[in-house]
Coordinates of C-alpha atoms and ligand atoms in Angstrom, one line a residue:
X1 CA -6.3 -18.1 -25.2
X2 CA -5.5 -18.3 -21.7
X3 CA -6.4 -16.4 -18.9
X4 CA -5.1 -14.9 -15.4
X5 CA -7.3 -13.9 -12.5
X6 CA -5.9 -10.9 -10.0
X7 CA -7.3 -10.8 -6.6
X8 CA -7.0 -7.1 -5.2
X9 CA -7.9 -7.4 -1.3
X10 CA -7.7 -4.2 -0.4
X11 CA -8.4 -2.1 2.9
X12 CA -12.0 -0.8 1.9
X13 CA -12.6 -3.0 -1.1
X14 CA -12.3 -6.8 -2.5
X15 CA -11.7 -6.7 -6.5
X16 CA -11.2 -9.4 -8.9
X17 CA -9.9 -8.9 -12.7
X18 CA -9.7 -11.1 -15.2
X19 CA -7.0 -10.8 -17.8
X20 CA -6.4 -12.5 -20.5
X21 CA -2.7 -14.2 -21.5
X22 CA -1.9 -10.7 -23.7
X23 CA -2.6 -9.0 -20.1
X24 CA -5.6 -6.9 -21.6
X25 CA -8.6 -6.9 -19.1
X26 CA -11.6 -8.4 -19.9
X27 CA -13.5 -8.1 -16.6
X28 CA -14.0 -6.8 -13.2
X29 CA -15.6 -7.0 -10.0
X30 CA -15.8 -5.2 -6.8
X31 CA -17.6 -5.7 -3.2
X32 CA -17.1 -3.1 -0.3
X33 CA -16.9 -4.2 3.0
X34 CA -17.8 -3.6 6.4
X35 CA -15.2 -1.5 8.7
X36 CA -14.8 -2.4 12.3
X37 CA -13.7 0.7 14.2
X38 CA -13.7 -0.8 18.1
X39 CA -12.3 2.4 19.9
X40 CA -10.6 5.5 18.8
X41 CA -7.2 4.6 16.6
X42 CA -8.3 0.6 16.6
X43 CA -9.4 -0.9 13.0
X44 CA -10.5 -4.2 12.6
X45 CA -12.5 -6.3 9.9
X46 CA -13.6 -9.5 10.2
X47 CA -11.6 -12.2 8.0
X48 CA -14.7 -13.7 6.8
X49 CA -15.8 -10.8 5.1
X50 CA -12.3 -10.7 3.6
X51 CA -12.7 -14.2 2.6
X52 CA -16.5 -14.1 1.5
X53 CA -15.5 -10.5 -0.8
X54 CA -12.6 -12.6 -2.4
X55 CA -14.7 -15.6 -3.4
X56 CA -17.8 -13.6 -4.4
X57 CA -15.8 -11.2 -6.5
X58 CA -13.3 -13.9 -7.9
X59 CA -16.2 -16.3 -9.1
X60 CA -17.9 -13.0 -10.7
X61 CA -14.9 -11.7 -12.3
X62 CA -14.9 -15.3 -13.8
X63 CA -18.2 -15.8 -14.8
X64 CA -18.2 -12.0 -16.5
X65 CA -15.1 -13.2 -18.5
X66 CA -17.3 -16.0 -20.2
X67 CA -13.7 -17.7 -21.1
X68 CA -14.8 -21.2 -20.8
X69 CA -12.8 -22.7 -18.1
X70 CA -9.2 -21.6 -19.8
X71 CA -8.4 -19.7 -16.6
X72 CA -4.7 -21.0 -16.4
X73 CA -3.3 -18.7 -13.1
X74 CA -4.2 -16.8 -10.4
X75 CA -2.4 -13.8 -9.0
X76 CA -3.1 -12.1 -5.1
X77 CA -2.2 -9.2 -4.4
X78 CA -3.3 -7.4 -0.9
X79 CA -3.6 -4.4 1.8
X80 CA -0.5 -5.2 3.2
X81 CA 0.7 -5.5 7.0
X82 CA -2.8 -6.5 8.3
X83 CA -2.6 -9.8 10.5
X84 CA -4.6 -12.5 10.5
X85 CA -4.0 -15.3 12.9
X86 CA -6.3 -18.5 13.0
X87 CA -6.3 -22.2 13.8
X88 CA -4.6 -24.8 11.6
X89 CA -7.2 -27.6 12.5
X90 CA -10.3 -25.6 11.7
X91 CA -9.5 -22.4 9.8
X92 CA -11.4 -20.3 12.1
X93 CA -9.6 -16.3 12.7
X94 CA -9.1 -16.5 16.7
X95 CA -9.7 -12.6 16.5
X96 CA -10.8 -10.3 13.9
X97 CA -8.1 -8.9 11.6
X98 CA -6.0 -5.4 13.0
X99 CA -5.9 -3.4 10.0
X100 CA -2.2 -1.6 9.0
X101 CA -3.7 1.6 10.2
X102 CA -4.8 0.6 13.6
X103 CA -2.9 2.6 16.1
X104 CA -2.8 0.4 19.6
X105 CA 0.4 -0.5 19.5
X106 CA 1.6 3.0 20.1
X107 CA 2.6 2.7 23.4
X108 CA 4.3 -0.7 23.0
X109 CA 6.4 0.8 20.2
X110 CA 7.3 3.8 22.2
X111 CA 8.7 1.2 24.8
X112 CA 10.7 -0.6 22.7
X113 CA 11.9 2.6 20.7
X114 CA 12.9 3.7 24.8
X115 CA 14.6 -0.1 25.4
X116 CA 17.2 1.2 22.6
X117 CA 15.6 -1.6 20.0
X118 CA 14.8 0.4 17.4
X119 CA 18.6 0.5 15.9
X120 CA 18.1 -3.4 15.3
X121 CA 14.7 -3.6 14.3
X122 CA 15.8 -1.0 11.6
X123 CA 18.8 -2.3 10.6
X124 CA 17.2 -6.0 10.0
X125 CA 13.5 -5.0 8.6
X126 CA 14.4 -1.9 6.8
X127 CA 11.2 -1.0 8.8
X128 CA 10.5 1.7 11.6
X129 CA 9.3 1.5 15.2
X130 CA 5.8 2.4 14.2
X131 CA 2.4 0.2 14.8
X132 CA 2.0 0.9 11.6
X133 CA 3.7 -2.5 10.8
X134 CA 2.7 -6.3 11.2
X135 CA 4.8 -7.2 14.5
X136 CA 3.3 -5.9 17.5
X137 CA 0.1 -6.2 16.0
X138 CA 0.5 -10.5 16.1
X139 CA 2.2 -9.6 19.5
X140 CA -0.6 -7.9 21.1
X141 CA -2.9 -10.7 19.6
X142 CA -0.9 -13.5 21.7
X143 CA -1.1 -11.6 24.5
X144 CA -4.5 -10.5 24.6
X145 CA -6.6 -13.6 23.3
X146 CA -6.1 -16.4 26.3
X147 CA -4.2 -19.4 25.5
X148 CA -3.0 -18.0 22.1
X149 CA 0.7 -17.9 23.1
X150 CA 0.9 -21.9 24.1
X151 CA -1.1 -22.7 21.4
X152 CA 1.3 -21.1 18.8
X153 CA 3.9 -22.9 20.5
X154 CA 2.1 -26.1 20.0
X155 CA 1.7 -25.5 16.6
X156 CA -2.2 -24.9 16.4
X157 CA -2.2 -21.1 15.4
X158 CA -0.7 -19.6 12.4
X159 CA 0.1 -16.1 11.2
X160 CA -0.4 -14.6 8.1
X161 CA -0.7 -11.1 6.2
X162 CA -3.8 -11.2 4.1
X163 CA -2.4 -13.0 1.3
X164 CA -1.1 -15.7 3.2
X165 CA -4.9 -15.9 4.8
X166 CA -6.3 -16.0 1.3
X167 CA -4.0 -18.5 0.1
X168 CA -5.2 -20.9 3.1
X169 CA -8.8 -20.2 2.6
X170 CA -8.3 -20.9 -1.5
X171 CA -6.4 -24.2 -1.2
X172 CA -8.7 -25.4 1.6
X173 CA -5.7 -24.9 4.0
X174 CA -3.2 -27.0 1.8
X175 CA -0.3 -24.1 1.9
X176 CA 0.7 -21.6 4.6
X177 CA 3.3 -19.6 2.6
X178 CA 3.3 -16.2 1.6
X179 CA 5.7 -13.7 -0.4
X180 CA 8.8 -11.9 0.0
X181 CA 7.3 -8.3 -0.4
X182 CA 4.4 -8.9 2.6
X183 CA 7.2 -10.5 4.5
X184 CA 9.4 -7.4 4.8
X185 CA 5.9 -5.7 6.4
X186 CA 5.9 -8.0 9.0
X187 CA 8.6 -6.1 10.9
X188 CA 10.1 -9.6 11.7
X189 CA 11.5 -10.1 8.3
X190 CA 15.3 -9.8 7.9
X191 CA 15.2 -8.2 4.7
X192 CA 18.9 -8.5 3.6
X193 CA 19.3 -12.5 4.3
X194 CA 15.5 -13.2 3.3
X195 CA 14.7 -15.1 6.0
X196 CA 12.7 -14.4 9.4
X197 CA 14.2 -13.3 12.0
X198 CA 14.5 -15.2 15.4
X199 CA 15.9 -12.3 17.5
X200 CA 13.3 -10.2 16.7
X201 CA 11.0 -12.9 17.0
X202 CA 12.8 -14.1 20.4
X203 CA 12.6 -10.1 21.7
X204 CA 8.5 -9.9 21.0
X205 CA 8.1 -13.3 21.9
X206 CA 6.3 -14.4 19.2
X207 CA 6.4 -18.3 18.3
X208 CA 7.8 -18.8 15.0
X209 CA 6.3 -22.3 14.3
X210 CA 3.3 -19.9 13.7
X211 CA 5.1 -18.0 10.4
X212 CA 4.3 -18.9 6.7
X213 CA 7.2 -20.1 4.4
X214 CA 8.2 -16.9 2.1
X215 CA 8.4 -17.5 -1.5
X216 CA 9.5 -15.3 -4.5
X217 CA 6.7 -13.0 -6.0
X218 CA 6.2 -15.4 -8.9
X219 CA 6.6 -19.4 -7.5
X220 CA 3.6 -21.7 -6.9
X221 CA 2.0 -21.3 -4.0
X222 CA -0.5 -23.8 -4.1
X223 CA -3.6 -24.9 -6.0
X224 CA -7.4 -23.9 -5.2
X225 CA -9.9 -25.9 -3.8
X226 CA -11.1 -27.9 -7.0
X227 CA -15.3 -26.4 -6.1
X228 CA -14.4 -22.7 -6.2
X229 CA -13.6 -22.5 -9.7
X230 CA -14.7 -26.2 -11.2
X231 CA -11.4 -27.6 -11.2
X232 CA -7.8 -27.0 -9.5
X233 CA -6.2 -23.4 -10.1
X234 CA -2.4 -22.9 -9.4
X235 CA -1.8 -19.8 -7.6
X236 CA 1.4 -18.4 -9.4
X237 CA 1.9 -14.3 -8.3
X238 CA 1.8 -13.0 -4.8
X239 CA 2.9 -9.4 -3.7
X240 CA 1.5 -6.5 -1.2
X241 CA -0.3 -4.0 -3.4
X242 CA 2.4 -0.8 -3.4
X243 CA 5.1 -3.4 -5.1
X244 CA 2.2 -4.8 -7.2
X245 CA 1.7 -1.7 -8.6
X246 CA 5.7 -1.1 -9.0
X247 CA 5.6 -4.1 -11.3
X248 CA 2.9 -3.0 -12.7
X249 CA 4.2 0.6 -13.4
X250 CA 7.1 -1.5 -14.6
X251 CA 9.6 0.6 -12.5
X252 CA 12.4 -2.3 -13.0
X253 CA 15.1 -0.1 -13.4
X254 CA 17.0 1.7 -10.5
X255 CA 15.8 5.1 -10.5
X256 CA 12.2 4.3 -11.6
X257 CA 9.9 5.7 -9.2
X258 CA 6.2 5.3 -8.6
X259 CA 3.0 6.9 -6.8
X260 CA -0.2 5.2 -6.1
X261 CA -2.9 7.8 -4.8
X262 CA -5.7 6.1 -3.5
X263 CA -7.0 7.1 0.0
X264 CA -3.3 7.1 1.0
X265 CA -0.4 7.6 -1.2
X266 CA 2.4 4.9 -1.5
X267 CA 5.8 6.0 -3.1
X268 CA 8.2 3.6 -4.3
X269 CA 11.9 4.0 -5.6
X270 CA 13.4 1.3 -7.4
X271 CA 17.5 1.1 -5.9
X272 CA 18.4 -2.1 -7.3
X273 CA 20.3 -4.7 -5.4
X274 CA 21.6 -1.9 -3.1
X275 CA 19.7 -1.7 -0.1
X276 CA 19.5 1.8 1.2
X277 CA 19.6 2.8 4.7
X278 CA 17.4 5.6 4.9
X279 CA 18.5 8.9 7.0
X280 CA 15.4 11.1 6.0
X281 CA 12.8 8.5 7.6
X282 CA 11.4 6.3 4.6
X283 CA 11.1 2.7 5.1
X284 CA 13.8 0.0 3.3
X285 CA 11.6 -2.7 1.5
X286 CA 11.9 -5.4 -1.2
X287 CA 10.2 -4.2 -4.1
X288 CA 10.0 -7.5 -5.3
X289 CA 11.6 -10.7 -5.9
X290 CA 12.2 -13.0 -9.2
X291 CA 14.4 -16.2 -9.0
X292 CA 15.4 -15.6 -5.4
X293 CA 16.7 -12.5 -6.3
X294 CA 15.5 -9.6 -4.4
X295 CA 15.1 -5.8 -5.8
X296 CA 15.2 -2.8 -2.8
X297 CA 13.0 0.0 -2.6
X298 CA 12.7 3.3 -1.0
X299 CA 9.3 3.6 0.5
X300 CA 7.5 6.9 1.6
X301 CA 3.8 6.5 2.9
X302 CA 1.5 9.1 3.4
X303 CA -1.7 7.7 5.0
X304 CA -4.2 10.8 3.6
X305 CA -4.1 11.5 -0.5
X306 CA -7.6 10.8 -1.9
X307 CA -8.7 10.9 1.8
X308 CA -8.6 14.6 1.8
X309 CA -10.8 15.1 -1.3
X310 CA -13.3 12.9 1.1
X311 CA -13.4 14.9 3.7
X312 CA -14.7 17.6 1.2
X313 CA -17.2 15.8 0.4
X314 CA -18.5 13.9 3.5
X315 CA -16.8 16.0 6.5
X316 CA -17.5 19.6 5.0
X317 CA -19.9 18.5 1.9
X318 CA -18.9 21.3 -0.5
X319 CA -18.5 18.6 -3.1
X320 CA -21.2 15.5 -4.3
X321 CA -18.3 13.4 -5.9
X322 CA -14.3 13.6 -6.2
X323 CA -14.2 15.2 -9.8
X324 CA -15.9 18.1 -8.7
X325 CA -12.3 19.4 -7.0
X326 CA -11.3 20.0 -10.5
X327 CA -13.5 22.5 -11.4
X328 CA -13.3 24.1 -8.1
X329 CA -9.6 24.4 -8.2
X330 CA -9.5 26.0 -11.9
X331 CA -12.3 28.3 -10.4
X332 CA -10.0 29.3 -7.2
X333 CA -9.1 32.7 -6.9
X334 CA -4.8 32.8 -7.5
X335 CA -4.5 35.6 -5.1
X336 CA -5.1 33.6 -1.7
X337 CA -3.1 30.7 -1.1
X338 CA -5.0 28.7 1.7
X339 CA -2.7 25.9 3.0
X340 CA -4.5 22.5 4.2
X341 CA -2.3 20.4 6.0
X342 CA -4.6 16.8 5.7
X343 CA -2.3 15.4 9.4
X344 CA -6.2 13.9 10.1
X345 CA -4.7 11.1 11.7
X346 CA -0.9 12.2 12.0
X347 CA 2.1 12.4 9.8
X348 CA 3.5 9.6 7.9
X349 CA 6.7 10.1 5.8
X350 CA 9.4 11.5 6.1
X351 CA 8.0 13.1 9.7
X352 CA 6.4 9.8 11.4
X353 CA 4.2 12.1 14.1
X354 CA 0.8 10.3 14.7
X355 CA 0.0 12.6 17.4
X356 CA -0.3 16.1 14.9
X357 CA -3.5 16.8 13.6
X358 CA -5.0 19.2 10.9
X359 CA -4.9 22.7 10.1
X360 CA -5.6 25.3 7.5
X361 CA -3.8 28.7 6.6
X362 CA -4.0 31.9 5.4
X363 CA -8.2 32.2 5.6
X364 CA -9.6 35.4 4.4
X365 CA -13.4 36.4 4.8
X366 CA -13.5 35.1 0.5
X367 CA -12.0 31.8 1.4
X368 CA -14.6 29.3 0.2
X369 CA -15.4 25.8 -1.5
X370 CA -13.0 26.4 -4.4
X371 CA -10.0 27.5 -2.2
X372 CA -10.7 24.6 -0.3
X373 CA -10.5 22.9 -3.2
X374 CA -7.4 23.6 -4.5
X375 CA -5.5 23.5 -1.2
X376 CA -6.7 19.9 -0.8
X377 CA -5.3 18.9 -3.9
X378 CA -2.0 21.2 -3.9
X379 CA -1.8 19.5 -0.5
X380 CA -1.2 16.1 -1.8
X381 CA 1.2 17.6 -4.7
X382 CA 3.8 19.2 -1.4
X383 CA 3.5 15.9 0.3
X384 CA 5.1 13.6 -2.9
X385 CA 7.4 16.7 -3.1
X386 CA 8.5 16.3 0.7
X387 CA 8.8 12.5 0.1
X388 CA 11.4 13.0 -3.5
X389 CA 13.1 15.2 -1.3
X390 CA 13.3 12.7 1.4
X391 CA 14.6 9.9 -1.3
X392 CA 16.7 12.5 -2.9
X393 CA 18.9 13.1 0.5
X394 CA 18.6 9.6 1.0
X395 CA 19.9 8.3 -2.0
X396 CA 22.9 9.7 -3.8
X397 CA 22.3 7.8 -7.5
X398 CA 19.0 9.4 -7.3
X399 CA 15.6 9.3 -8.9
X400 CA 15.1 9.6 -12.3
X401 CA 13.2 12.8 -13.5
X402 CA 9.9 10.9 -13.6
X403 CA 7.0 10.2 -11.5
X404 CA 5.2 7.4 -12.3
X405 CA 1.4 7.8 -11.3
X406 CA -1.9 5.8 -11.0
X407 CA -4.7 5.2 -8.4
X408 CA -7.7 6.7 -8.1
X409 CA -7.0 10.0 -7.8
X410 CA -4.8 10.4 -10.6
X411 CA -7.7 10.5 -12.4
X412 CA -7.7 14.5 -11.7
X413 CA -5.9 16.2 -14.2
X414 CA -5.6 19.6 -12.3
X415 CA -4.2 17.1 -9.4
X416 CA -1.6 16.0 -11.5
X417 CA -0.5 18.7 -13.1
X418 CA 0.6 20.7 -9.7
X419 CA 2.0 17.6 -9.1
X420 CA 4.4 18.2 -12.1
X421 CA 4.8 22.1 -11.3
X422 CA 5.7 21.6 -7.8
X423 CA 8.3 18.6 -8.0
X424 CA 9.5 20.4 -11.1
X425 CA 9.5 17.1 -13.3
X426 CA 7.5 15.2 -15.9
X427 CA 4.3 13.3 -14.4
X428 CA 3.4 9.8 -16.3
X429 CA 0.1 8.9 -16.0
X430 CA -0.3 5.2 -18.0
X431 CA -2.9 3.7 -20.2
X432 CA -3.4 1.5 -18.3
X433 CA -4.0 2.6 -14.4
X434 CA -5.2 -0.8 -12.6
X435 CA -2.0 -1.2 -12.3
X436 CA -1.6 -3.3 -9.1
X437 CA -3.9 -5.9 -10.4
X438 CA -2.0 -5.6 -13.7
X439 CA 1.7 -6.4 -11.9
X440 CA 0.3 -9.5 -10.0
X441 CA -1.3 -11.2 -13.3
X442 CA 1.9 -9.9 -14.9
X443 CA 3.7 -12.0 -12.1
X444 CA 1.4 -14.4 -12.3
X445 CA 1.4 -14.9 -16.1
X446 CA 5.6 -15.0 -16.3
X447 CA 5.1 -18.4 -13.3
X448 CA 2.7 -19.9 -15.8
X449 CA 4.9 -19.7 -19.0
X450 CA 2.2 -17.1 -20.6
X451 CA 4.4 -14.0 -20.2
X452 CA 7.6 -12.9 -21.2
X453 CA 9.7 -11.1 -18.3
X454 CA 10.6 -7.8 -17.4
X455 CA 12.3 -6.0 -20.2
X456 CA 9.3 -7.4 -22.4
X457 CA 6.1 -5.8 -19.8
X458 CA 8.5 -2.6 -19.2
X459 CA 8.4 -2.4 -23.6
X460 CA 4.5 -2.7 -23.4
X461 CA 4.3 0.1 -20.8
X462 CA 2.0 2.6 -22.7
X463 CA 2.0 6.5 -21.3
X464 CA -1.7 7.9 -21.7
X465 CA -0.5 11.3 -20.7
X466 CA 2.6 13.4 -19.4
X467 CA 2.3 16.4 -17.1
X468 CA 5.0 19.0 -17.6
X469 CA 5.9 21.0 -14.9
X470 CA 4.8 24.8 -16.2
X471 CA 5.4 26.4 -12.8
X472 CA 8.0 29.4 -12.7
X473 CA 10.5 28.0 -10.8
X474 CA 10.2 30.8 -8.4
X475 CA 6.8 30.8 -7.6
X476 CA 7.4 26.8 -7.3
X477 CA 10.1 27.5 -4.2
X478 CA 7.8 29.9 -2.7
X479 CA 5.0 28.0 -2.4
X480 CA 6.9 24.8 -1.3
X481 CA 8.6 27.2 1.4
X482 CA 5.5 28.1 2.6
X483 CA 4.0 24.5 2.9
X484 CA 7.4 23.7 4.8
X485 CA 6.3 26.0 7.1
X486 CA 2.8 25.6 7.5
X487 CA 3.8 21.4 8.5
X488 CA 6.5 22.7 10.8
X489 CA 3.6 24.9 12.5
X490 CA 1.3 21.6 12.7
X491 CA 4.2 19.9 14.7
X492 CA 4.8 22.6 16.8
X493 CA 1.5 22.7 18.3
Ligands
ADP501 N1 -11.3 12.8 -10.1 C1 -10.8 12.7 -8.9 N2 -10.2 13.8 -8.3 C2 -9.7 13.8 -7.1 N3 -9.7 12.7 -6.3 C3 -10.2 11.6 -6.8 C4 -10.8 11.5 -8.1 N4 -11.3 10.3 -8.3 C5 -11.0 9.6 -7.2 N5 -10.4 10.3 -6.3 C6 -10.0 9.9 -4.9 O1 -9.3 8.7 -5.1 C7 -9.5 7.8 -4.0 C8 -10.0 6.4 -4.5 O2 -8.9 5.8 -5.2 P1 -8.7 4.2 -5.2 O3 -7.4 4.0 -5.9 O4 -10.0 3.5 -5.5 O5 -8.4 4.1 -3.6 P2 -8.3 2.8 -2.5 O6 -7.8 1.7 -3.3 O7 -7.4 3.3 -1.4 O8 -9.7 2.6 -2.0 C9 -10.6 8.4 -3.2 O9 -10.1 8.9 -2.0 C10 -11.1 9.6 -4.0 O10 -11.4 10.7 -3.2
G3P502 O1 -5.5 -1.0 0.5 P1 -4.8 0.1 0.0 O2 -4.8 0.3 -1.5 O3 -5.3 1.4 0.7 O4 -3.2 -0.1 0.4 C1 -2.9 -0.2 1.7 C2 -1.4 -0.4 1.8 O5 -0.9 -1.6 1.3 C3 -1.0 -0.2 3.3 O6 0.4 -0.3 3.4

């Protein structure tokens, strides 16, 4: 029996998983990791502890396994539009990593959005003018660490997204490469032609001697460093973690869509070869790509989902852990309907406002820990609502019915459940729900020969449980309404 390691580098967390060649998990290992928060909107962390997580987590993983040196692949999959840039002759990060939520590049993407640039930038990267993305991250790196410009130029800096990091630290900087899917993050990724792109590069003057080659999502991408695991390991699957967990969710079909709701919540449409142009604000991406083929995706981000049920519990501490919310919610009392609008650090899709903040409606004197409760969750449910509506205007084909969920707080059956009333369609919650590691040793697996492809993994797809929606229609409509205006409030002020 053979087996596949997954890397999951993620924004709080480093986990490793070890599958084995049937893709059932036989181990796992996990290692937090410090957050560097320099000023107000900024987020850093330092690549070592990125790298140092990784190794620590990967050799555990391995040695929990006990399977005897038949690990035959090894799949990465990664927080995605976080930069790393560091020297080819040494390794060494010339700066510590700027995280996809760091917001410093506001004011340079207002200037270009003014300079009438976004109308390319979109067109090319599917991507909008938000700091959100990889490109004026890199860009304020070369023009805020001395010398880093010329020395680009020279070739003695490269760029990568984490994966592309990972993959030089792994090989002992034998491959800078990285894949298609953290390629169309980078804002500088012409996601139509699959190539990068040199006016965008030209316009932000970034060096493109300094970008990794871009591979499909299963290729080889180079073999470890013979120490780290006792002899060479190809690296066969690389993709950011959203389309991870569309493979995993085995959304291969146009139509399929899925929903990841970890501290944010990531929702991904499956449109085939066509690649939409979005009107309602979602973001154009490749969901993945197979033989130099690449699959589109409609894209709606919400940056807080499982962050709100946080805040209960650290910022106003009416809960000890995240399951609690559950029996708070069923506890509520039906007659108030509090509203929480989670905009703790702006609006992501469809509204794209990172200057809103929070609010909460409709308090009465017996508004208390369970109404809280339940608004926090039924506040995640209207925000996937506003994002299918979103993809619904977008896209005349259309979603399918279903919702394909997993993540950590799909774990709460109350969440999931308004989730299904206030779409008004079926939630499917899989067996299996580590499904981003699951789609890269999937992708991993197929490059080694181990695994069949896509219309085999979509067979073995097993639903643990479906939501239906219950909700009279009515009531549904009302509530929605109301949460339509409760967001337009939070913009308004
Ligand atoms: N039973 C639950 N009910 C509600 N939220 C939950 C539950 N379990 C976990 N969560 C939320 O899910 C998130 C963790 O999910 P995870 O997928 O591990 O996130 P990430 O990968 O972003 O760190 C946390 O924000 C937590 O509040
Ligand atoms: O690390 P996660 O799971 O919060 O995912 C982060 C996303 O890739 C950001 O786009």
């Amino acid at each position: 029996m053979h087996h596949i390691l997954a890397i999951d580098q993620g924004t709080t967390s480093s986990r490793a998983m070890v599958f084995d060649e049937a893709l059932t998990l036989k181990s796992v290992a996990q290692e937090e990791f410090p957050q560097i928060y320099p000023r107000p909107g900024w987020v850093e962390h330092d690549p070592s502890d990125l790298w140092s997580s990784v190794a620590a987590t990967a050799r555990a993983a391995v040695e929990r396994a006990e399977i005897d040196g038949s690990l035959a692949a090894i799949g990465i999959t990664n927080q995605r539009e976080t930069v790393v840039v560091w020297e080819r002759a040494s390794g060494h990060p010339i700066h510590n990593a700027i995280v996809w939520q760091d917001r410093r590049t506001a004011d340079l993407c207002h200037a270009l959005a003014e300079a009438g640039q976004e109308p390319l930038i979109t067109g090319r990267t599917g991507l909008l003018l938000d700091p959100y993305f990889s490109a004026t991250k890199l860009k304020w790196l070369l023009d805020h660490v001395e010398g880093a410009r010329a020395r680009a130029r020279r070739g003695e800096l490269l760029f990568g997204t984490v994966d592309s990091y990972l993959i030089w630290k792994l090989t002992g900087g034998r491959a800078h490469v990285t894949d298609a899917t953290n390629a169309a993050r980078t804002m500088l990724f012409d996601i139509g032609r699959g190539t990068w792109d040199a006016e965008i590069c030209g316009l932000l003057d970034i060096p493109m001697e300094m970008l990794p080659e871009v591979k499909d999502c299963a290729a080889p991408f180079g073999m470890t460093r013979a120490d780290l695991f006792g002899r060479e390991i190809p690296i066969l699957g690389v993709a950011g973690d959203q389309q991870a967990a569309t493979c995993g969710q085995a959304c291969f079909r146009p139509g399929m869509m899925k929903s990841t709701y970890g501290t944010g919540c990531f929702a991904l449409l499956n449109t085939g070869e066509e690649r939409v142009t979005s009107r309602a604000r979602l973001l154009t991406t490749i969901a993945y790509q197979l033989g130099g083929k690449r699959t589109y995706a409609l894209e709606g981000s919400i940056f807080i989902a499982g962050a709100v049920v946080q805040w209960l519990r650290d910022g106003l501490k009416i809960i000890r852990e995240a399951g609690e919310t559950q029996g708070l919610a069923l506890s509520s009392d039906a007659a108030q309907d509090l509203v929480i609008v989670p905009a703790f650090t702006g609006l992501g899709a469809p509204w794209w406002k990172p200057e809103s903040r929070g609010a909460v409606f409709g308090l009465t004197r017996n508004s208390g820990p369970a109404e809280f409760a339940r608004a926090a969750l039924e506040s995640v449910g209207y925000q996937t609502r506003d994002l299918l509506e979103a993809m619904r205007a977008d896209w005349a084909a259309g979603a399918e019915g279903v919702l394909r969920v997993d993540g950590g707080m799909a774990a709460s059956d109350w969440s999931m459940q308004f989730l299904a009333d206030i779409i008004g369609a079926p939630v499917d919650r899989p067996v299996v729900r580590e499904t981003t590691a699951l789609g890269v040793a999937w992708l991993a697996g197929m490059q080694a020969g181990l695994r069949p492809g896509p219309e085999e993994f979509a067979a073995d797809w097993a639903l643990e449980r479906r939501f239906e929606p219950q909700m009279e229609a009515a009531v549904r409509e009302a509530k929605y309404d109301r949460w339509g205006r409760a967001v337009r409030a939070v913009m308004a002020v």
